[in-house]
Coordinates of C-alpha atoms in Angstrom, one line a residue:
M348 CA -6.4 3.5 -23.0
V349 CA -6.9 1.4 -19.8
T350 CA -7.6 3.0 -16.4
L351 CA -7.0 1.2 -13.2
F352 CA -8.1 2.4 -9.7
K353 CA -5.6 2.1 -6.9
M354 CA -4.9 2.9 -3.3
I355 CA -1.4 4.0 -2.5
A356 CA 0.2 3.7 0.9
L357 CA 3.4 5.8 1.3
Y358 CA 5.5 5.0 4.4
K359 CA 8.0 7.3 6.0
Q360 CA 11.3 5.9 7.3
P361 CA 10.7 3.6 10.3
K362 CA 13.0 3.8 13.3
D363 CA 13.7 0.0 13.1
K364 CA 13.7 -1.1 9.4
E365 CA 14.3 -4.7 10.2
Q366 CA 11.3 -4.9 12.6
F367 CA 9.2 -2.9 10.1
D368 CA 10.1 -5.3 7.2
A369 CA 9.4 -8.4 9.3
H370 CA 5.9 -7.2 10.2
Y371 CA 5.1 -5.7 6.8
Y372 CA 6.1 -8.7 4.7
N373 CA 5.2 -11.5 7.1
T374 CA 1.9 -10.2 8.6
H375 CA 0.6 -7.1 6.8
V376 CA 1.0 -8.1 3.2
P377 CA -0.6 -11.6 3.7
L378 CA -3.6 -9.9 5.5
T379 CA -3.9 -7.3 2.7
E380 CA -3.8 -10.0 0.0
K381 CA -7.0 -11.5 1.4
I382 CA -9.1 -8.3 0.6
P383 CA -11.8 -9.3 -1.9
G384 CA -11.5 -7.4 -5.2
L385 CA -7.8 -6.7 -4.8
R386 CA -6.2 -7.4 -8.2
K387 CA -2.5 -6.8 -7.6
I388 CA -0.1 -5.4 -5.0
K389 CA 3.1 -3.6 -6.1
V390 CA 5.7 -2.7 -3.4
T391 CA 8.6 -0.3 -4.1
K392 CA 11.3 0.0 -1.5
I393 CA 12.6 3.5 -1.8
T394 CA 16.4 3.5 -1.9
G395 CA 17.1 7.2 -2.0
T396 CA 16.7 10.4 -4.0
P397 CA 18.1 11.3 -7.5
M398 CA 20.7 13.4 -5.7
G399 CA 22.0 10.3 -3.8
T400 CA 20.6 11.3 -0.4
E401 CA 18.3 9.3 1.8
S402 CA 14.6 9.8 1.1
D403 CA 12.1 10.8 3.8
Y404 CA 10.2 7.8 2.5
Y405 CA 10.9 4.1 2.9
L406 CA 8.2 2.2 1.0
L407 CA 5.4 2.7 -1.5
C408 CA 2.7 0.2 -1.9
E409 CA 0.1 0.3 -4.7
M410 CA -3.0 -1.8 -4.4
Y411 CA -5.0 -2.2 -7.6
Y412 CA -8.8 -2.6 -8.1
D413 CA -10.9 -2.9 -11.2
N414 CA -12.5 0.5 -10.5
Q415 CA -13.5 2.9 -7.7
E416 CA -16.8 1.0 -7.0
A417 CA -14.9 -2.3 -6.6
F418 CA -12.5 -0.5 -4.2
Q419 CA -15.3 1.0 -2.2
E420 CA -17.0 -2.4 -1.8
A421 CA -13.7 -4.0 -0.9
M422 CA -13.2 -1.4 1.9
K423 CA -16.4 -2.6 3.6
T424 CA -15.2 -6.1 4.1
K425 CA -13.8 -7.7 7.3
E426 CA -10.5 -8.4 5.4
A427 CA -10.0 -4.7 4.6
K428 CA -10.9 -3.8 8.2
A429 CA -8.3 -6.3 9.5
S430 CA -5.7 -4.9 7.2
A431 CA -6.4 -1.3 8.2
K432 CA -6.4 -2.2 11.9
D433 CA -3.0 -4.0 11.4
V434 CA -1.4 -1.1 9.6
M435 CA -2.5 1.4 12.3
S436 CA -1.0 -0.9 14.9
F437 CA 2.6 -0.9 13.5
A438 CA 2.8 2.1 11.1
G439 CA -0.1 4.5 11.9
D440 CA 2.4 7.4 12.4
L441 CA 4.3 6.5 9.3
V442 CA 1.7 5.9 6.6
T443 CA -0.2 8.3 4.3
F444 CA -3.0 6.9 2.1
M445 CA -4.1 8.2 -1.3
V446 CA -6.4 6.9 -4.0
G447 CA -6.2 7.6 -7.7
E448 CA -6.6 6.3 -11.3
E449 CA -3.6 5.0 -13.2
V450 CA -3.9 5.6 -16.9
E451 CA -2.0 3.2 -19.2
H452 CA -1.6 4.2 -22.8
E453 CA -1.5 1.2 -25.1

């Protein structure tokens, strides 16, 4: 069994999806990728609900670290602070952050 630590960012529907996507993919992701200790980023664009309706949520981003200690150290860096400042500037009212452990059964 392998356990990975991750931070999850869940974004509500933005008013202007085109503008959100442009900033998210061209500015925010490149800033986030510079965070020391970050192993992988997975982005899921939410396309709807199982009932075929629009979701309240637009995007899910999972940022993986070796463990909680690595994550905590990463959050102290200037790169993490730059990423946090950026996300608050364009999506502060849309984003919810969570942390957790992902358990993979081999």
